[in-house]
Structure formats: C-alpha cells, structure tokens
Amino acid sequence: MPHGALPLFPEAVEIAGPVHLFCEVVFDRPLDHAYSYGVPESLRDEVAVGKRVVAPFGRGDRQTTGFCVGVGNEAPSREVKAIAQVLDDEPLLTPQLLRLTRWMADYYMCGWGQVLNAIVPAGVKQQAGTRAIILIELVPEMLRPNPPPTLTARQQGVFDILAQQTDPVEVHRLASLAKCGAAPIRVLIDKGLAQRKKGRIENVELEEPATPDQSTRRSTAPTLTPDQLNVWAQLEPALREPGFKPFLLRGVTGSGKTELYLRAIEEVVRQGKEALVLVPEISLTPQTIAAFQGRCERVAVLHSHLQSAERGGHWRRIATGNVQVVVGARSAIFAPTRNLGLIVVDEEHEGSFKQEATPRYHGRDVAVMRAHLENIPIILGSATPSLESWHNAQRGQYTLLTLPKRVEDRPLPHVQLIDLRHDVHPDRRLHGLSPSLERAMDKALEQGGQVILLLNRRGFSTYIHCPACGHVEQCRFCDLALTFHRDRNICMCHYCGYETPPAERCPDCGQAQVKYQGMGTEKLEIEIKSKFPSKEVRRMDSDSMRRPGSHRRVLEAFRSGETHILLGTQMIAKGLDFPNVTLVGVINADLGLHRPDFRSGERTFQLLAQVAGRTGRGPRGGRVLVQTFSPEHPSIALAAVHDYLRFAEAELTTRRQHNYPPYQRLIRLVIRGRDQEAAGAYADRLAAAFGPAVEAAQKASSEPGELRILGPAEAPVFRLKGYCRYHFQLQSSSSAFLHQVLRLATPAVRPPKGVELTIDIDPHDML
Ligand code: ADP
Ligand code: ZN
C-alpha cells in the first residue's frame, strides 16, 4: 500500500507516521450512524470488522468501547481521530450477524451499537471461561541460526524441543517438556531465537449432553404418519437446495410437529450444516432438550440461567463450527453459526419471543429475517399460529403445512365449559373449584389418572381491599393492585417488585377488617390440599420455581406418578407431555380476557388450546373442564371446540375493522417521566411534530402514505415504576411510511432531561 497516497492526520491526533487505514465504529447509543476513525500503524494488524475497539467519543473525547463495523482505506471527508485500542483477538460476530443486526437497528429504530452490545453475551465480551496463556515459538529465521549461538545444555534442550514443534507451545508445557524452569526460555527470547505469542484457551467445562448410546438413539425415530409424510413431501425439497423458504406448520397439539423438526434437522446436519431451534423459555424443559439430544449429536442448549462463562463457551463452540444443533430461547437466534441450514421456531405465537427492552425485537421476526439473509428455509410451528403468521400464510408469503390430527388417531380432548354464574357451591361462596370440576377430579384420580389445573395468577390473593371504604391496596410506584403472598407474608407489585408487609388495618379509614380477595395459585393450592387430603399436590409458578432444578424435580415427581395434581400458572400449560394426565381444569378462563390489549382474545384462545393439549396424550384419553363467566365469548367457545380456523377468521375480521395488525402495522411510542407535567408537555410537542413530518414524508415518497395517530393519551397503566406515562399508537398499512415519519418527527423534538421516549415497533406490551 503506497504510504504517500493518503492524507496525514491533523496534529490533534496522536498517531505517529502516516495513516492509511480507517475504520467505522458504532457505540452502545441510540445513534443511527457509524463514526469514522483512523487506525494507527500499531493496530493495523489487529483491527477487524466484528471486533471491539476503544476510541475517543462524545463530549470530552472519553475513551469508549464500540464495535468496528467497517475497515477500509478510503479516507473519510472529515478529519477523524484515531482508535486507541483493539479489544478482541477474534471478531465476535460473523458477517451474517452483522447484516442481521444492521437490519434490526433500522427496523427497530435503535442504534446498531446498541443491538450489537445486546446480542453478544457478556461472557463472550469478557472472554469469561477462557484463560490468557503465553505461547513460545522459535523466530522462523532462527530455525537454523548461522552462526550457531552458544547455549548451555538446558537452553539447547529448550531450543531443540521448539525446533520439533509445528505449533507454538504453551510456556508451562514447554518448561515441563524441557524439564527446566523459566530462565532458559527467557534467555532464548533475549537472544532473539524464540518469541512470545499471546493465546487463549477454553477454561470452562461445558455441560456435555449425555449421549444416549447409538442403538436407543436411532430406534426412537418413528415411521411418519400419512399426514406427516404429506408435510415432509413439501419440506424435504426445500431442505435440499438453497433458498429462503418460510413455512408455517400448523399442527394441533400432539400431532407430531416435533418429529418433523427432527427430520428436517437431521437432513441439514447430514449435509454438514447447522440448525437453529427457538423455543419459548418455559418450553425449554428437560423433556424438550432430551428430544433433540436423543436424536442429534452435538447439541448446544442456550437457556437463560447459564452462567456467563458457560454461555461464552457455547458461543465460541458454535462459532468454531463444533455444534450441529442450537436449541434455545429468544436470544439463541443470534448464535454465531457458520453454515446455517435451517431455522425452526416452535410455538411461534408465543409472546415471550418479544423482547421488552432495547432492542425491542421479536425473536420470530428476526428469525425470518435471518433465514432470508442466509437464504435458507425456516419452519414456524404452532397449534395456534399468531394472526400475523396466519395472515402471511393466507396471502401466500409463507407456505402453509398442516397436521390436522393427533398421531395414532388419538382424539383431541373433549372440552366442557363450566358457567361459573350457575355452577355454584352449596355454600354460595366462590371457590377455586366449582362442584363439577371437583367431581371430575374425584373421578379422574379414582381411576388412577393425573390432573393439571391452570390458574394464570400467582400469589395468594390478587387484591386487598377494605369493605368499609372500598380502598384497594396499591403499589406505591404503579397504578396497580398489590398481590398478597402468604408464603412470604408480603404484599407485592408484580410489575416493579415493590414489597410491603400486609397492613393490619385499612390505611385509608383505619377499619380493621381488610379483605384478601381474588385467587392466586397459592390460595388454590391450599383449597386443593384441603379438598384432596390424600393426594400429592405440587404448585408450579415463578414463586415456587425460584431455585435452580426445582422445575425438573417437580416435573419428574409428576411423571413418576408420585404427584397426583399439578397446579400452576401458564408454566404448566405449555409443552408438557404426560400420557397419564386425564383431566385438565382451567380455574378461570377469563383472566386475560379483559385486558386493554388488542391481542387479549388471541392470547386467551392460545392459552386454552395449549393447556387443553396437555391431556389425552396417552391411550386413556382425557377431558378438559374450563370454568368461565363468559362461555359465549368466541375466544373461549371456539377454543372449546378446537376450532382455530373459525377463531382466526372471526378475530381477523375484528382486527381489520379496527385497523390492527396484521392488517396495519403498529408502532407504539411511550413517553415517561417522573414529572407528569414535563412528560405531558413533551408528548404534546411530539404530537405537533407529526403533522409536518407526515407532510414531508408524503412529499418524499412516490406513493402517498396514510397514517393514523392515536394519542397522546394516558397509558392504560398511567403510573408505572414511579413514572408517569403517555403513549401514542401509530397505524399505517405501510411499515416503511411509519418509519419514515418517525425518522422525520423524532429527531426534531428531543425529549427534555428526565423524560424518555421509547419506540416500540410491532408492540406486544400495550400497558
Ligand atoms: P407436537 O409437537 O405436535 O405437540 P409431538 O411431535 O410432540 O407433537 O408428538 C406427540 C407424540 O407423538 C410424541 O410422544 C411423539 O413421540 C409421538 N409421535 C410423533 N410422531 C409419531 C409417529 N409418526 N408415530 C408414532 N408416534 C409419533
Ligand atoms: Zn409497582
């Protein structure tokens, strides 16, 4: 590279000699562009795209860590400063991940550096689980030194060993091979015969999957059913050739979707490629993991409670191509595979794929984009697809694959609705169990079956109120009622974690008789134990599952038959496959129905379908009893007859009427501040900026865009974690137009100090 051809740097920059290399750096800030820097001579060999660098940035040129996203020798038009340091030995990101994250930054409207910083695990950045080592090698020209150096016998011994090696040797190993201390090695270095090199070795024990022996492994693959064969005939060709092909696999619970994922994975692994499987965190049960490990070798499981060293170890193992199948929750979509052949997103409708912190991405949507960028097939699977994916399949964006029946012609369980308005207990009080459900439990248990009960609310009582003055105990920081937890004798806010001891008397009127009302899983557990004293009952919710391993223990006790009744929150609704469960009871199907959220009906339908799917999985069949105050609500009535198609049709009609997704794209802006007035004033200023922005966007684009702006309004939960919150909903049929308007409007009005603006693209949280 000719040195003179490129400009020198201004004096302000402390670089010795001419600079002819530049790099682009993004920082962990909400900025929409990269910054150019010069690369000093000393860092030329080290700098690379995908490594982190330290560079002067922002006010006061503070040395700041960022990601290098470009290297080139074309000088930027402006004067630039120089990077000070390169932090990583190897790039942390593959070219594919760089492209994917670039897209995420654009689409989710956040900084590229923010995305990169979020997706590279801390354990990778800190090189947790590795140890720095010193390697020694001969200076290449000194292999046959002339004249031969004068060396002592010890030094000569070290020299001879080094001369025999093809690779550099770790310093301690060299000393032990040469049976010497550090001194002779140092002498060789001082004489210019040998040199030091920096290296790193893995220092973490990864939990290696217990590899079942080959015989059991292969024998577990069943012969496909005719329906599965039908689906396979459409999948297989797509796996054999390159190309982005999205599939939506809708198969009722127990129809054998997992079996098809496994076949597809085996196929791409056979081709020497890797497969990536996303599942919701709560479905990452030992059973699910065993299904993959039983059929594939070299499976890495990425769950959220990995230690950072383990996570780092997995990441490096994946990056070096040592893993064939990656199974994990949302963030596993960023696994640094080299040669990806397939992505599977199981339970694609699950809300937990959406991340509720910057970058606010949806794991399924990012998965589809990744498949698109890598030009590979992707399978989205669900018994109850999200209406977004369903709509995409309807209009031909995705290929629809269907498994209409359970394997071995097992019937879907019979679902009976219990109208809580009529099915009342003789004592006229509201119990967790209606008389019908109690009788059904008696019968199921008597016949040796097991029972699952769903109550999607944890704690003991879900609100505490004073019958005298009507006061309801609220969180100090949120407009939300506190939940009483009897285990810990504490009142708690489920949103911000605020805790306070239960009040002796009403804090408002002083009356002594505060009432603990509403039923959570803790209260239900007590009722069940008193009604079925001879049965083993276990509760599964995030309170009782705090300790590591508790999840596995409870499920094992249930599988072995030691536990008769398993009750819990949605944790028990998903993915469990226990053939002996002959009864599922839903304590209150209406809980999620009346939330101020356009997806509440969809979520209710999905949850009911999921939990109903937990029964009738064995030869003994099974039934479901659903307690509700609104048996005629379509989400409940249609879930009871397992009619996804009619549900989707009805729900889509409503969505279309109200301009909600999937017909329109939705962006939610949340403005929050501790000072209500400042937050409100900013919301108004932002509102005023939309008009001109829409106009400008319309002028700039060829096709006229339309946009509906709802707000500013108080958010449904106005006070949350001590902040006052206002929000906007922006709806348009064009995602590009929405983005364009926001790009024009938001930089024009920056929030004042103490006020924050959150842009949530395709929002899920509507509170
Ligand atoms: P889904 O993922 O659709 O809920 P699974 O793949 O878990 O369904 O299958 C449900 C049950 O049926 C599992 O126990 C599985 O081992 C079994 N199964 C799947 N495919 C077949 C098949 N072709 N023949 C026999 N059993 C099967
Ligand atoms: Zn709170």
mmCIF file of N, CA and C and ligand atoms in Angstrom, residues 222-225 228 252-259 407-408 577 617, ligand 1:
data_model
loop_
_atom_site.group_PDB
_atom_site.id
_atom_site.type_symbol
_atom_site.label_atom_id
_atom_site.label_comp_id
_atom_site.label_asym_id
_atom_site.label_seq_id
_atom_site.Cartn_x
_atom_site.Cartn_y
_atom_site.Cartn_z
ATOM 1 N N PRO A 222 -39.789 -42.647 14.786
ATOM 2 C CA PRO A 222 -40.919 -43.464 14.351
ATOM 3 C C PRO A 222 -41.159 -43.336 12.840
ATOM 4 N N THR A 223 -41.951 -44.235 12.322
ATOM 5 C CA THR A 223 -42.393 -44.112 10.930
ATOM 6 C C THR A 223 -43.381 -42.970 10.855
ATOM 7 N N LEU A 224 -43.231 -42.131 9.870
ATOM 8 C CA LEU A 224 -44.119 -40.972 9.789
ATOM 9 C C LEU A 224 -45.555 -41.402 9.490
ATOM 10 N N THR A 225 -46.482 -40.680 10.062
ATOM 11 C CA THR A 225 -47.897 -40.911 9.760
ATOM 12 C C THR A 225 -48.186 -40.343 8.360
ATOM 13 N N GLN A 228 -47.932 -36.633 8.380
ATOM 14 C CA GLN A 228 -46.540 -36.180 8.484
ATOM 15 C C GLN A 228 -45.819 -36.371 7.151
ATOM 16 N N VAL A 252 -52.187 -29.461 15.366
ATOM 17 C CA VAL A 252 -52.800 -29.462 16.692
ATOM 18 C C VAL A 252 -51.811 -30.065 17.701
ATOM 19 N N THR A 253 -52.047 -29.827 18.971
ATOM 20 C CA THR A 253 -51.138 -30.345 19.996
ATOM 21 C C THR A 253 -51.066 -31.867 19.883
ATOM 22 N N GLY A 254 -49.836 -32.391 19.902
ATOM 23 C CA GLY A 254 -49.670 -33.839 19.828
ATOM 24 C C GLY A 254 -49.799 -34.403 18.419
ATOM 25 N N SER A 255 -49.683 -33.537 17.417
ATOM 26 C CA SER A 255 -49.829 -34.022 16.046
ATOM 27 C C SER A 255 -48.502 -34.458 15.442
ATOM 28 N N GLY A 256 -47.417 -34.267 16.195
ATOM 29 C CA GLY A 256 -46.126 -34.741 15.692
ATOM 30 C C GLY A 256 -45.318 -33.686 14.960
ATOM 31 N N LYS A 257 -45.451 -32.434 15.390
ATOM 32 C CA LYS A 257 -44.647 -31.366 14.787
ATOM 33 C C LYS A 257 -43.165 -31.556 15.111
ATOM 34 N N THR A 258 -42.908 -31.886 16.387
ATOM 35 C CA THR A 258 -41.524 -32.035 16.808
ATOM 36 C C THR A 258 -40.799 -33.092 15.984
ATOM 37 N N GLU A 259 -41.521 -34.163 15.679
ATOM 38 C CA GLU A 259 -40.930 -35.217 14.867
ATOM 39 C C GLU A 259 -40.480 -34.666 13.505
ATOM 40 N N VAL A 407 -51.339 -37.802 16.426
ATOM 41 C CA VAL A 407 -50.798 -39.076 15.937
ATOM 42 C C VAL A 407 -51.596 -40.230 16.526
ATOM 43 N N GLU A 408 -51.576 -41.327 15.822
ATOM 44 C CA GLU A 408 -52.283 -42.553 16.216
ATOM 45 C C GLU A 408 -53.769 -42.321 16.429
ATOM 46 N N ASP A 577 -45.695 -33.191 28.199
ATOM 47 C CA ASP A 577 -46.265 -34.355 27.530
ATOM 48 C C ASP A 577 -46.312 -35.509 28.533
ATOM 49 N N ARG A 617 -53.069 -37.398 25.870
ATOM 50 C CA ARG A 617 -51.880 -37.701 25.086
ATOM 51 C C ARG A 617 -51.506 -39.176 25.182
HETATM 52 P P1 ADP B 1 -46.408 -31.801 18.803
HETATM 53 O O1 ADP B 1 -45.035 -31.233 18.736
HETATM 54 O O2 ADP B 1 -47.213 -31.533 17.563
HETATM 55 O O3 ADP B 1 -47.184 -31.459 20.053
HETATM 56 P P2 ADP B 1 -45.014 -34.265 19.127
HETATM 57 O O4 ADP B 1 -44.067 -34.217 17.992
HETATM 58 O O5 ADP B 1 -44.523 -33.979 20.486
HETATM 59 O O6 ADP B 1 -46.283 -33.355 18.803
HETATM 60 O O7 ADP B 1 -45.716 -35.690 19.090
HETATM 61 C C1 ADP B 1 -46.636 -36.091 20.061
HETATM 62 C C2 ADP B 1 -46.335 -37.525 20.467
HETATM 63 O O8 ADP B 1 -46.488 -38.396 19.351
HETATM 64 C C3 ADP B 1 -44.923 -37.703 20.948
HETATM 65 O O9 ADP B 1 -44.953 -38.571 22.033
HETATM 66 C C4 ADP B 1 -44.206 -38.307 19.768
HETATM 67 O O10 ADP B 1 -43.130 -39.124 20.167
HETATM 68 C C5 ADP B 1 -45.288 -39.120 19.111
HETATM 69 N N1 ADP B 1 -45.125 -39.240 17.656
HETATM 70 C C6 ADP B 1 -44.822 -38.257 16.782
HETATM 71 N N2 ADP B 1 -44.792 -38.720 15.523
HETATM 72 C C7 ADP B 1 -45.084 -40.035 15.595
HETATM 73 C C8 ADP B 1 -45.212 -41.078 14.626
HETATM 74 N N3 ADP B 1 -45.038 -40.846 13.328
HETATM 75 N N4 ADP B 1 -45.535 -42.309 15.072
HETATM 76 C C9 ADP B 1 -45.722 -42.549 16.379
HETATM 77 N N5 ADP B 1 -45.620 -41.619 17.344
HETATM 78 C C10 ADP B 1 -45.304 -40.369 16.970
#
